[in-house]
Short mmCIF file of C-alpha atoms in Angstrom, two decimals:
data_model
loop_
_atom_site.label_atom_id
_atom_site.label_comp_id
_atom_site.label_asym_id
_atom_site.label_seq_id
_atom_site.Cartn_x
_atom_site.Cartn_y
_atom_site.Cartn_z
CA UNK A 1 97.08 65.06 103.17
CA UNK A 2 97.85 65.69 99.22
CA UNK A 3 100.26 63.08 98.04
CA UNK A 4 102.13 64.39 94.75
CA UNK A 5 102.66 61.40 92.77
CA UNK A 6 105.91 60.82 91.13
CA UNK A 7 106.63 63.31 88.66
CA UNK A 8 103.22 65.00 89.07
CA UNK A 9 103.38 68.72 90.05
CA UNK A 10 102.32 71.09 92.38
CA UNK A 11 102.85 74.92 91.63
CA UNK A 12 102.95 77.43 94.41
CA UNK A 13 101.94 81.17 93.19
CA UNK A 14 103.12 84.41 94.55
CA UNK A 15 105.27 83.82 97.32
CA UNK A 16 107.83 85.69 98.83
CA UNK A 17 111.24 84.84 99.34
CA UNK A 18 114.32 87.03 99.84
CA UNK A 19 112.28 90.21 98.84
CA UNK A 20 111.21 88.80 95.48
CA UNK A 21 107.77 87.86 94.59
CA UNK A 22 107.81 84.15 92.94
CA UNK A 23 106.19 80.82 92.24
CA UNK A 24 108.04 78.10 92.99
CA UNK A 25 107.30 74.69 91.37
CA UNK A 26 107.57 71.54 92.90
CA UNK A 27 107.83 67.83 90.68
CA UNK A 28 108.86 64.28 91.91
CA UNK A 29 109.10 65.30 95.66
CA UNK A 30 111.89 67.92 94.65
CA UNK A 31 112.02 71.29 93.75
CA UNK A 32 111.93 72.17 90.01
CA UNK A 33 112.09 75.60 89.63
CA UNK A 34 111.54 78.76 91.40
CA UNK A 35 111.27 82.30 89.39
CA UNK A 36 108.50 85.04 88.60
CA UNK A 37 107.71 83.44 85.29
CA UNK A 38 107.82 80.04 86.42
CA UNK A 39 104.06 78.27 85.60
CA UNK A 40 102.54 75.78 83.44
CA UNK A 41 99.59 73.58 84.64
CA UNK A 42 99.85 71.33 87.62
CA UNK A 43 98.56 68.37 89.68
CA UNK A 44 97.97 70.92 92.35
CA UNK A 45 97.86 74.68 92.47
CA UNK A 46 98.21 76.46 96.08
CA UNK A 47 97.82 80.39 95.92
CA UNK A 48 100.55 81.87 98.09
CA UNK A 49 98.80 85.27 97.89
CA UNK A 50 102.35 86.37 99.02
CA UNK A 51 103.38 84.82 101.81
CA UNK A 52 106.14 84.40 103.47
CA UNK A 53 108.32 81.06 102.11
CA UNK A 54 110.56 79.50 104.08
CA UNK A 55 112.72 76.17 104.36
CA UNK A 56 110.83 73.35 106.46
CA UNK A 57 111.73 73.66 109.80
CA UNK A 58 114.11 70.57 111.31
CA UNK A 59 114.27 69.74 115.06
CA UNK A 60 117.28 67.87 115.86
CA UNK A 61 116.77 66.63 119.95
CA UNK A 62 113.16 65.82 120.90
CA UNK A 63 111.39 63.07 122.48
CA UNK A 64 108.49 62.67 120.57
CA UNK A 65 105.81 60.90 122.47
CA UNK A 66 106.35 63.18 125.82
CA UNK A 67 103.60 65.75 124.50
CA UNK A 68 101.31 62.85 126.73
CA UNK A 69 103.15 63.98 129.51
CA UNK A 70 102.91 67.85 128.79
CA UNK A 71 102.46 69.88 132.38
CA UNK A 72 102.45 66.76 134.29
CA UNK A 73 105.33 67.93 136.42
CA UNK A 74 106.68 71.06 136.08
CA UNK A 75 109.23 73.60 138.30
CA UNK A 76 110.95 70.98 139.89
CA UNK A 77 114.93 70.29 139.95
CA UNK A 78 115.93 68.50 137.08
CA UNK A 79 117.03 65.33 138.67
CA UNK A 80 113.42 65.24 141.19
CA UNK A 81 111.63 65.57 138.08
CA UNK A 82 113.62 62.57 135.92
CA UNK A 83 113.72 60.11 139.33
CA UNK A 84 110.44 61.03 141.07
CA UNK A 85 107.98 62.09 138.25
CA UNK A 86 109.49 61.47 134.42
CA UNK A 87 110.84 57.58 134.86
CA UNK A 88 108.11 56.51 136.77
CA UNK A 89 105.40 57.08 134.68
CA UNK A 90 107.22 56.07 131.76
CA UNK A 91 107.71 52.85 133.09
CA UNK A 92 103.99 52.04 131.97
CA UNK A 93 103.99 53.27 128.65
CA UNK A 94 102.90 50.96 126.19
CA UNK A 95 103.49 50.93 122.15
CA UNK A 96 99.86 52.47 121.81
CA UNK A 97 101.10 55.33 124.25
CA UNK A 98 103.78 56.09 122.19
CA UNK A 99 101.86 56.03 118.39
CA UNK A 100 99.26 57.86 120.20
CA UNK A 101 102.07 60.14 121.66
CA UNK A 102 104.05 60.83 118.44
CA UNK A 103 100.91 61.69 116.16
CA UNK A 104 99.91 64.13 118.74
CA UNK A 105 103.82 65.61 118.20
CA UNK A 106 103.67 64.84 114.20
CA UNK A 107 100.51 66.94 114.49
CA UNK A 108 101.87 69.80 117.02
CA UNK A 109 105.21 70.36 114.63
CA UNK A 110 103.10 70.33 111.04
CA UNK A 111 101.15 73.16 112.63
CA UNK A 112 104.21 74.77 113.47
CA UNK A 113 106.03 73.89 110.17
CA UNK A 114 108.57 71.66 111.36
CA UNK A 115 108.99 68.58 108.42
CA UNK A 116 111.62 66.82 110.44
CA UNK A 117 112.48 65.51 113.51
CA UNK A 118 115.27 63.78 115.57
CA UNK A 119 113.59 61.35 118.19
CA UNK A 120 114.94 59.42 121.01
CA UNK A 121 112.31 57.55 123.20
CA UNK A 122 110.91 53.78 123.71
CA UNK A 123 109.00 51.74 121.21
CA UNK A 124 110.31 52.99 118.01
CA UNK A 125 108.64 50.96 115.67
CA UNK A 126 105.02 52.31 117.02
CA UNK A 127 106.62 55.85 116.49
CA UNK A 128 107.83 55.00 113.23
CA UNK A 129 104.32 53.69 112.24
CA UNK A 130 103.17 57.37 113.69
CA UNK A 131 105.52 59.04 111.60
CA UNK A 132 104.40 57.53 108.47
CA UNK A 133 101.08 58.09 108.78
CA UNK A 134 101.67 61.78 109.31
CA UNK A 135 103.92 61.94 106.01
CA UNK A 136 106.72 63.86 107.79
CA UNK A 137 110.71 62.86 107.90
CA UNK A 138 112.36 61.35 111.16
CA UNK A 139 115.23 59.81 112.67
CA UNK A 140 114.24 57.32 115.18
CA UNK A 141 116.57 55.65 118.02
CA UNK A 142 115.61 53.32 121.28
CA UNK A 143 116.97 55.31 124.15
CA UNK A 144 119.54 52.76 124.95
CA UNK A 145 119.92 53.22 128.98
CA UNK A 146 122.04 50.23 130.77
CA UNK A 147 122.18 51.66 133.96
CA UNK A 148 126.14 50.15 133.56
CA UNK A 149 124.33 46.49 134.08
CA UNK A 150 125.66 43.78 132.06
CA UNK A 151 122.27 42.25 132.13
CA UNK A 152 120.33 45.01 131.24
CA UNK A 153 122.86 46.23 128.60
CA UNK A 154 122.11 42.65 126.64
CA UNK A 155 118.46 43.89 126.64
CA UNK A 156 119.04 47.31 125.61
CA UNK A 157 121.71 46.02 122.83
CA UNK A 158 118.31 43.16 121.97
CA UNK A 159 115.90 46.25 121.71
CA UNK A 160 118.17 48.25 119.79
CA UNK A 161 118.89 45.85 117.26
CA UNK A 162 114.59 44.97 116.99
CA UNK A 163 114.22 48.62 116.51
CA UNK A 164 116.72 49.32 113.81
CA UNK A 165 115.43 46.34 111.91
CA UNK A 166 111.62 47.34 112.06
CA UNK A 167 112.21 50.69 110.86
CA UNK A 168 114.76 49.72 108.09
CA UNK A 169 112.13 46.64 106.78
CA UNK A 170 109.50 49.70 106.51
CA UNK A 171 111.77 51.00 102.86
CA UNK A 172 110.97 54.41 103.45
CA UNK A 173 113.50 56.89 102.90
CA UNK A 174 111.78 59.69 105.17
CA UNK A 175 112.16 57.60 108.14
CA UNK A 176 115.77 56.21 109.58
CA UNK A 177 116.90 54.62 112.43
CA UNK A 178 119.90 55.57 114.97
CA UNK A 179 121.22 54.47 118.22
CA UNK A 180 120.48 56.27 121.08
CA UNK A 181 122.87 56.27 124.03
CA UNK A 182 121.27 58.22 126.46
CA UNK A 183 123.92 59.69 128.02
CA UNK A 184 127.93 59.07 130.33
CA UNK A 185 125.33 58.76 133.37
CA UNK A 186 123.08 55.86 132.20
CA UNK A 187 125.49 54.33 129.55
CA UNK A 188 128.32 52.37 130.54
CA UNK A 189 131.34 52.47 128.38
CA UNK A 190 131.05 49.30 127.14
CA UNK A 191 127.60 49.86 126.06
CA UNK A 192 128.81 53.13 124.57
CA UNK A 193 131.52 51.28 122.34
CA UNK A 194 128.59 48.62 121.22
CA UNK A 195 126.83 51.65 119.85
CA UNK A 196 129.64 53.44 118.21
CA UNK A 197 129.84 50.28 116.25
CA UNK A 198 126.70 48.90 115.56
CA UNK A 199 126.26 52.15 114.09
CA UNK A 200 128.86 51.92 112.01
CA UNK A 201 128.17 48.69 111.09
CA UNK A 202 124.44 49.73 109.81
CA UNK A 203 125.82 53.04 108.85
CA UNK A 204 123.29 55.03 110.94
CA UNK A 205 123.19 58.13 113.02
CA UNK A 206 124.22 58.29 117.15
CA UNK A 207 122.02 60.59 119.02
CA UNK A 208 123.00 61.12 122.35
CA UNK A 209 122.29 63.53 125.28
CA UNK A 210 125.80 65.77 126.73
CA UNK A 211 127.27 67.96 129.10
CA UNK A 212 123.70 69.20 129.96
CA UNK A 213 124.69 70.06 133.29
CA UNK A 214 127.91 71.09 135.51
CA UNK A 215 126.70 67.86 137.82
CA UNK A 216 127.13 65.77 134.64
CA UNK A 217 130.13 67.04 133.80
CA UNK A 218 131.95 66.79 137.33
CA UNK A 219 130.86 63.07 138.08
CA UNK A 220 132.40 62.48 134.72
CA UNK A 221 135.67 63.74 135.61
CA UNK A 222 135.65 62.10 138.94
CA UNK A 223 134.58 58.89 137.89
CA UNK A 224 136.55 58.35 134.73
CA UNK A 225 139.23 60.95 134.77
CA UNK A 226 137.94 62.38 131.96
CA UNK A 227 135.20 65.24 130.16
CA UNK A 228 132.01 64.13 128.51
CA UNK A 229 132.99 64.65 125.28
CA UNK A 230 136.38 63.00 125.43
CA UNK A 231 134.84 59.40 127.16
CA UNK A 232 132.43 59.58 124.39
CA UNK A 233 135.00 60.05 121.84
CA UNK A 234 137.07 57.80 123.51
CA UNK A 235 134.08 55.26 122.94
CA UNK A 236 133.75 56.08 119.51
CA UNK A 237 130.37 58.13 119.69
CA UNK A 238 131.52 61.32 118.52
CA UNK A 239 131.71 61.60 114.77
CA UNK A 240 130.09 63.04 111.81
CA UNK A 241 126.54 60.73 112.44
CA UNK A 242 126.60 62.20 115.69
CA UNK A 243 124.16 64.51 116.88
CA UNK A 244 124.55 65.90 120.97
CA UNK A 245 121.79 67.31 122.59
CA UNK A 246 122.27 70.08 125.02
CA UNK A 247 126.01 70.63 125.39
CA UNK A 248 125.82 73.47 127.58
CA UNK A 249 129.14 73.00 129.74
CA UNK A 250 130.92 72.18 127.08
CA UNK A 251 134.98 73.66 127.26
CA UNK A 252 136.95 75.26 123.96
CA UNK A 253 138.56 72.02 123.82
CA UNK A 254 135.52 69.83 123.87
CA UNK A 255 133.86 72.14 120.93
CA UNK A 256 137.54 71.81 119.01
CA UNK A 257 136.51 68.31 119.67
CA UNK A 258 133.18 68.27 118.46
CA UNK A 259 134.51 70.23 115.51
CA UNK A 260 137.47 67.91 114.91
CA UNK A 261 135.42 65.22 114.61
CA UNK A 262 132.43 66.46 112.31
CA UNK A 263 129.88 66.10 114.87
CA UNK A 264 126.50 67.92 115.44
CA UNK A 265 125.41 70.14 118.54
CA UNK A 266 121.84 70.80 119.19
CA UNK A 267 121.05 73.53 121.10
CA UNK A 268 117.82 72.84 123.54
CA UNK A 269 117.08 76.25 124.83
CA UNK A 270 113.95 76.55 126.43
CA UNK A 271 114.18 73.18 127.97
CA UNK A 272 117.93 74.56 128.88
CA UNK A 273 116.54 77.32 131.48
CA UNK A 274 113.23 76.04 132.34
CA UNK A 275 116.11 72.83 133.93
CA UNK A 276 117.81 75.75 135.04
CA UNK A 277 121.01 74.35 133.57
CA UNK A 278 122.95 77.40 134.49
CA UNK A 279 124.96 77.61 130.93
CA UNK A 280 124.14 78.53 127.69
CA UNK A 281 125.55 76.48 124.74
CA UNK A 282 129.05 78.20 123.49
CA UNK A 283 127.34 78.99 119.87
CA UNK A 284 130.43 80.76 119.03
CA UNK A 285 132.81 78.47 120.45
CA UNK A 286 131.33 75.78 118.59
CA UNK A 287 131.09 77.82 115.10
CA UNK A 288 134.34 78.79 115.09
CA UNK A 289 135.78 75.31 115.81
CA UNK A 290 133.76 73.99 112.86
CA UNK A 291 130.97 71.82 114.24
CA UNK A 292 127.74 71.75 113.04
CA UNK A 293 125.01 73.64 114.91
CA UNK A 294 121.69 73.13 114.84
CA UNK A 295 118.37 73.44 116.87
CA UNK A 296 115.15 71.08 118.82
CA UNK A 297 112.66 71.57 121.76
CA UNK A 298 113.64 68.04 123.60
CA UNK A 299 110.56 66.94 124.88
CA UNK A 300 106.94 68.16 125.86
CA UNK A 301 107.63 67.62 129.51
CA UNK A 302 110.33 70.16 129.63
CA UNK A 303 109.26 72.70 127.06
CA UNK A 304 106.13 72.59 127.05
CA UNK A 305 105.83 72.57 123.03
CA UNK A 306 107.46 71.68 119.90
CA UNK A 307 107.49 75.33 118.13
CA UNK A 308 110.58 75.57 116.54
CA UNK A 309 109.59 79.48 115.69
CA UNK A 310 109.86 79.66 119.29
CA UNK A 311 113.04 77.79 119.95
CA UNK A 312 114.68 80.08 117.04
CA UNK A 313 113.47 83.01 119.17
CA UNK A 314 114.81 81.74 122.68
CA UNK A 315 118.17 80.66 121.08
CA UNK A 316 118.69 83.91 119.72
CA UNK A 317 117.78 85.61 122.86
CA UNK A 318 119.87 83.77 125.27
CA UNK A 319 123.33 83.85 123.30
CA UNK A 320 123.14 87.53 123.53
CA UNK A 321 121.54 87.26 126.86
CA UNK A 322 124.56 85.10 128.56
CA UNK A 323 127.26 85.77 126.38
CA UNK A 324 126.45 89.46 126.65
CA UNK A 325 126.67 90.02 122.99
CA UNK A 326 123.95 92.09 121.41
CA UNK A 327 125.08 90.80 117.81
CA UNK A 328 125.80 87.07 118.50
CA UNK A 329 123.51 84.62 117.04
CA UNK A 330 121.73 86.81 114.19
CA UNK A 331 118.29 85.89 112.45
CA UNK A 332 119.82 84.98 109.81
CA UNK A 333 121.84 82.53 111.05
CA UNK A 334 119.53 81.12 113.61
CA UNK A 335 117.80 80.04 110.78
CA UNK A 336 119.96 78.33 108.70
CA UNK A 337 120.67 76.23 112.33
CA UNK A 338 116.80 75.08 112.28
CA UNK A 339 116.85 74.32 108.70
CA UNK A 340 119.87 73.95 106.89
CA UNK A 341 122.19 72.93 109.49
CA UNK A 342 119.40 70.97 110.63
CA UNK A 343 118.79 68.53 107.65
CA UNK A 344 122.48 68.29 107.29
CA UNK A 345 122.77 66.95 111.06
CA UNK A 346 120.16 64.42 110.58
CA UNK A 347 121.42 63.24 106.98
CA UNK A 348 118.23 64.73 104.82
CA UNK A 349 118.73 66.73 101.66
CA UNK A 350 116.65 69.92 102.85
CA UNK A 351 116.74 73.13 104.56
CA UNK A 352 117.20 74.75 101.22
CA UNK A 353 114.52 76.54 98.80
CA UNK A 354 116.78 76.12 95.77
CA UNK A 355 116.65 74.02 92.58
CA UNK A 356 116.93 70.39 92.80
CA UNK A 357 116.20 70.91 96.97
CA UNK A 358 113.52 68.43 98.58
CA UNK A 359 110.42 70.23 98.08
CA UNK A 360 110.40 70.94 101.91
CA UNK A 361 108.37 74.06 102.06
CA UNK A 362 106.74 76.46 105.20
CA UNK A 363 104.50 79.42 104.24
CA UNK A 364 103.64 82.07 106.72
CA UNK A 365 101.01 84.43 106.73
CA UNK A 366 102.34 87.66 105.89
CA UNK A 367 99.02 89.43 106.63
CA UNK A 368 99.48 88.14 110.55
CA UNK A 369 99.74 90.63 113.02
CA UNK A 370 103.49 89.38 113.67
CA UNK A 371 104.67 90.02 110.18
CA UNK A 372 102.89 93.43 109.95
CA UNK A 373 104.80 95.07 108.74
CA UNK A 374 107.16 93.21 106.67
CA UNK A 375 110.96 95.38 106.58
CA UNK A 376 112.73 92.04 107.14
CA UNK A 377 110.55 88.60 106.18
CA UNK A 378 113.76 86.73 108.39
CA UNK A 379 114.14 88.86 111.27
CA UNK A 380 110.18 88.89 111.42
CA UNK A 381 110.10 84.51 111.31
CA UNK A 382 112.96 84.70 114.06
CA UNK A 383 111.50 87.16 116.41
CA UNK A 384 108.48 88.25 116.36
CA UNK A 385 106.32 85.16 114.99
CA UNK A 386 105.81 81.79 116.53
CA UNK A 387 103.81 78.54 114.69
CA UNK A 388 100.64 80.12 114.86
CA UNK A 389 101.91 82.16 111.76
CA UNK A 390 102.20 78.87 109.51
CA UNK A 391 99.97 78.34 107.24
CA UNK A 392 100.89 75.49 104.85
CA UNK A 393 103.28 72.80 104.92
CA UNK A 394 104.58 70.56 102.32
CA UNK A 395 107.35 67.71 102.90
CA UNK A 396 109.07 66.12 100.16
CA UNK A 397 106.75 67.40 98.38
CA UNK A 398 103.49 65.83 100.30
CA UNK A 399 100.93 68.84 101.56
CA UNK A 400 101.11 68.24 105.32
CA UNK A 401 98.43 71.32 105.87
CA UNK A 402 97.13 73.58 103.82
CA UNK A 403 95.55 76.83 104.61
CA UNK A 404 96.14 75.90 108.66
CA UNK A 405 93.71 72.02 107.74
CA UNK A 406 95.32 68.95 108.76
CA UNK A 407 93.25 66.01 108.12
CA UNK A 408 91.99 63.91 110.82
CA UNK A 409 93.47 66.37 113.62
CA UNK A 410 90.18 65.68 115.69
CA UNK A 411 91.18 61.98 115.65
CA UNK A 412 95.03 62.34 116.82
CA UNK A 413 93.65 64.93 119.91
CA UNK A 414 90.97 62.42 121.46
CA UNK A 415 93.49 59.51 120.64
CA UNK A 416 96.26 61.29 122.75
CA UNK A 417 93.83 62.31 125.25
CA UNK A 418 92.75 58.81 125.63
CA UNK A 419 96.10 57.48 126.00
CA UNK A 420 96.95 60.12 128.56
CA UNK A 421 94.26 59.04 130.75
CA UNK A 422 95.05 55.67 130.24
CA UNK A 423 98.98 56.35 131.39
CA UNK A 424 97.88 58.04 134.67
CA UNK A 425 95.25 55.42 135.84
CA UNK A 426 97.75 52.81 135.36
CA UNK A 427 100.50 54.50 137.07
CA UNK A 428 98.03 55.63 139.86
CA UNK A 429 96.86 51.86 140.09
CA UNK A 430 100.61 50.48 140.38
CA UNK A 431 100.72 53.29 143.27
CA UNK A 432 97.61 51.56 144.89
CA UNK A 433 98.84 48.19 144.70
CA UNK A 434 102.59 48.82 146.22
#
């Protein structure tokens, strides 16, 4: 990877953005200038040969280090899967699993020209050592489940509070630290409130899982006399820090809610109907109320991938598809919610190819058989190509991959093969021994 050095340069020539041929030059991580007559020599000179320029791509609900357990168990129920498959094998991940994991993720999203990504999983601080190595941006939280166990919320509130202080010693502004309440059904309220204020105590983000399913929602009700949403809020985890995964049964009163409060929705939707969660996120209800909207994968073992070119795709296909609205969800819009709206949800300047932007930066092949030919550069990104069409990525200004290289790939692919071994035989030698 190409670090820029502070208040070095890089200049990108002949690239396409909004119909207009331009370079766009980058200095001290940000985004000087962008124009057909912007030049003038430069640390580092990339040749766009006109590609296609677009904002780096931000994925707002994932869980990193599950590409290890990509196609382990797949087509089952959603709750099978979690109790008989998911939970048990995660139970022997180790801190190497999960560095090993997350590089292998780091490396699957660069490819695909995602910069950014919002992670909730187990040892944090081996992720957040992943994620600087890679040189892209993340916000990291513990998946804080107590199971409503006062014992085992004192450990969760103990590993939360490790985490948060590992990744804030680190001093590096492209990787932050949240709490992660899992979600209503593994978080007991009390635990809930000690995360709505520790994180406002540190001033950090809240990234929790929501109304995913009608079962979730129901068992709510019953048990607490109130919605998902509204327990939350009443808990304090539902303000502008917040970003909700899923919400696919939300009501219009839970997205005036959501809205009300500032908060963030992240819409999940391949992992939404390969669950089978029966409901499509209310995009529109959610808009119109004012919350932000954005867009992530969730994890490798319900996706199977971290494209965000696809995700754009699938979200923009099932809003028409189960809304029955040919014209809901347009390209354009779709996306603003993986970069824009993204960045904003997450709390990094980005999204943007402006002046004074981070210099967070995708280029896609516009000689690729998916942008051939080329009426609408947007429309084309949105439906028709996936990651495979990315050929250059640059975070804050730091070259991710350049002309489809990222250094040391080999070395992340036999690590994470190595570790996925490793997490089988131990689980299948835990089997042995009970």
């Amino acid at each position: 990877m190409t670090e820029i050095p502070q208040g070095e340069s890089v200049l990108i020539r002949d690239v396409e953005i909004g119909r207009a041929r331009v370079n766009i030059r980058v200095e001290g991580g940000r985004i000087a200038a962008i124009g057909a007559d912007v030049g003038g020599e430069a640390a580092v000179v990339i040749e766009g040969g006109g590609a296609v320029a677009l904002p780096g791509l931000y994925n707002t609900h994932t869980h990193a280090a599950m590409t290890l357990l990509r196609g382990y168990a797949d087509d089952m129920p959603l709750q099978d899967w979690l109790s008989t498959k998911i939970w048990p094998l995660e139970a022997h991940l180790t801190g190497e699993d999960v560095y090993r994991g997350t590089k292998l993720a780091c490396l699957e999203m660069i490819r695909s020209g995602t910069v950014a990504f919002n992670d909730m999983y187990f040892f944090m601080e081996d992720a957040a050592r992943a994620v600087d190595e890679m040189g892209m941006k993340a916000q990291l939280a513990y998946g804080f489940i107590d199971l409503f166990d006062e014992e085992k919320r004192e450990k969760e509130i103990k590993a939360t509070e490790k985490t948060v202080a590992a990744i804030k010693r680190r001093g590096n502004p492209r990787i932050r630290a949240a709490v992660g309440p899992h979600a209503v059904y593994t978080v007991s309220p009390e635990g809930l409130r000690w995360c709505a204020e520790f994180s406002r105590q540190q001033n950090i983000g809240i990234h929790v899982h929501l109304s995913e399913t009608e079962g979730e929602v129901k068992d709510c009700i019953e048990k607490t006399g109130m919605r998902p949403p509204t327990l939350l809020d009443k808990c304090g985890c539902i303000n502008p820090r917040t970003v909700a995964a899923h919400c696919c049964w939300l009501d219009t009163a839970d997205c005036t809610l959501l809205g009300d409060r500032g908060a963030h929705a992240s819409h999940n939707p391949t992992s939404n109907m390969k669950l089978a969660v029966h409901r499509a996120m209310p995009y529109a209800w959610l808009k119109d109320a004012g919350a932000g909207v954005c867009l992530g994968t969730d994890g490798c073992a319900s996706n199977n991938n971290q494209d965000m070119f696809e995700e754009m795709k699938f979200a923009a296909l099932l809003q028409k598809f189960f809304w029955n609205s040919q014209t809901l969800l347009p390209a354009e819009q779709t996306l603003a919610m993986a970069t824009a709206n993204g960045a904003a949800a997450m709390g990094f300047d980005g999204g943007r190819l402006e002046k004074g932007a981070a210099a967070d930066i995708v280029l896609l092949d516009r000689n690729a058989a998916c942008n051939t030919p080329l009426h609408n550069p947007v429309s084309n990104a949105v439906y028709s190509c996936n990651g495979s069409a990315v050929t250059t990525v640059i975070c804050n200004g730091r070259i991710l991959m350049q002309d489809r290289f990222v250094p040391g790939e080999e070395e992340i692919l036999a690590g994470a093969r190595t570790a996925a071994a490793g997490l089988l035989a131990r689980a299948a030698e835990s089997q042995t021994e009970e």
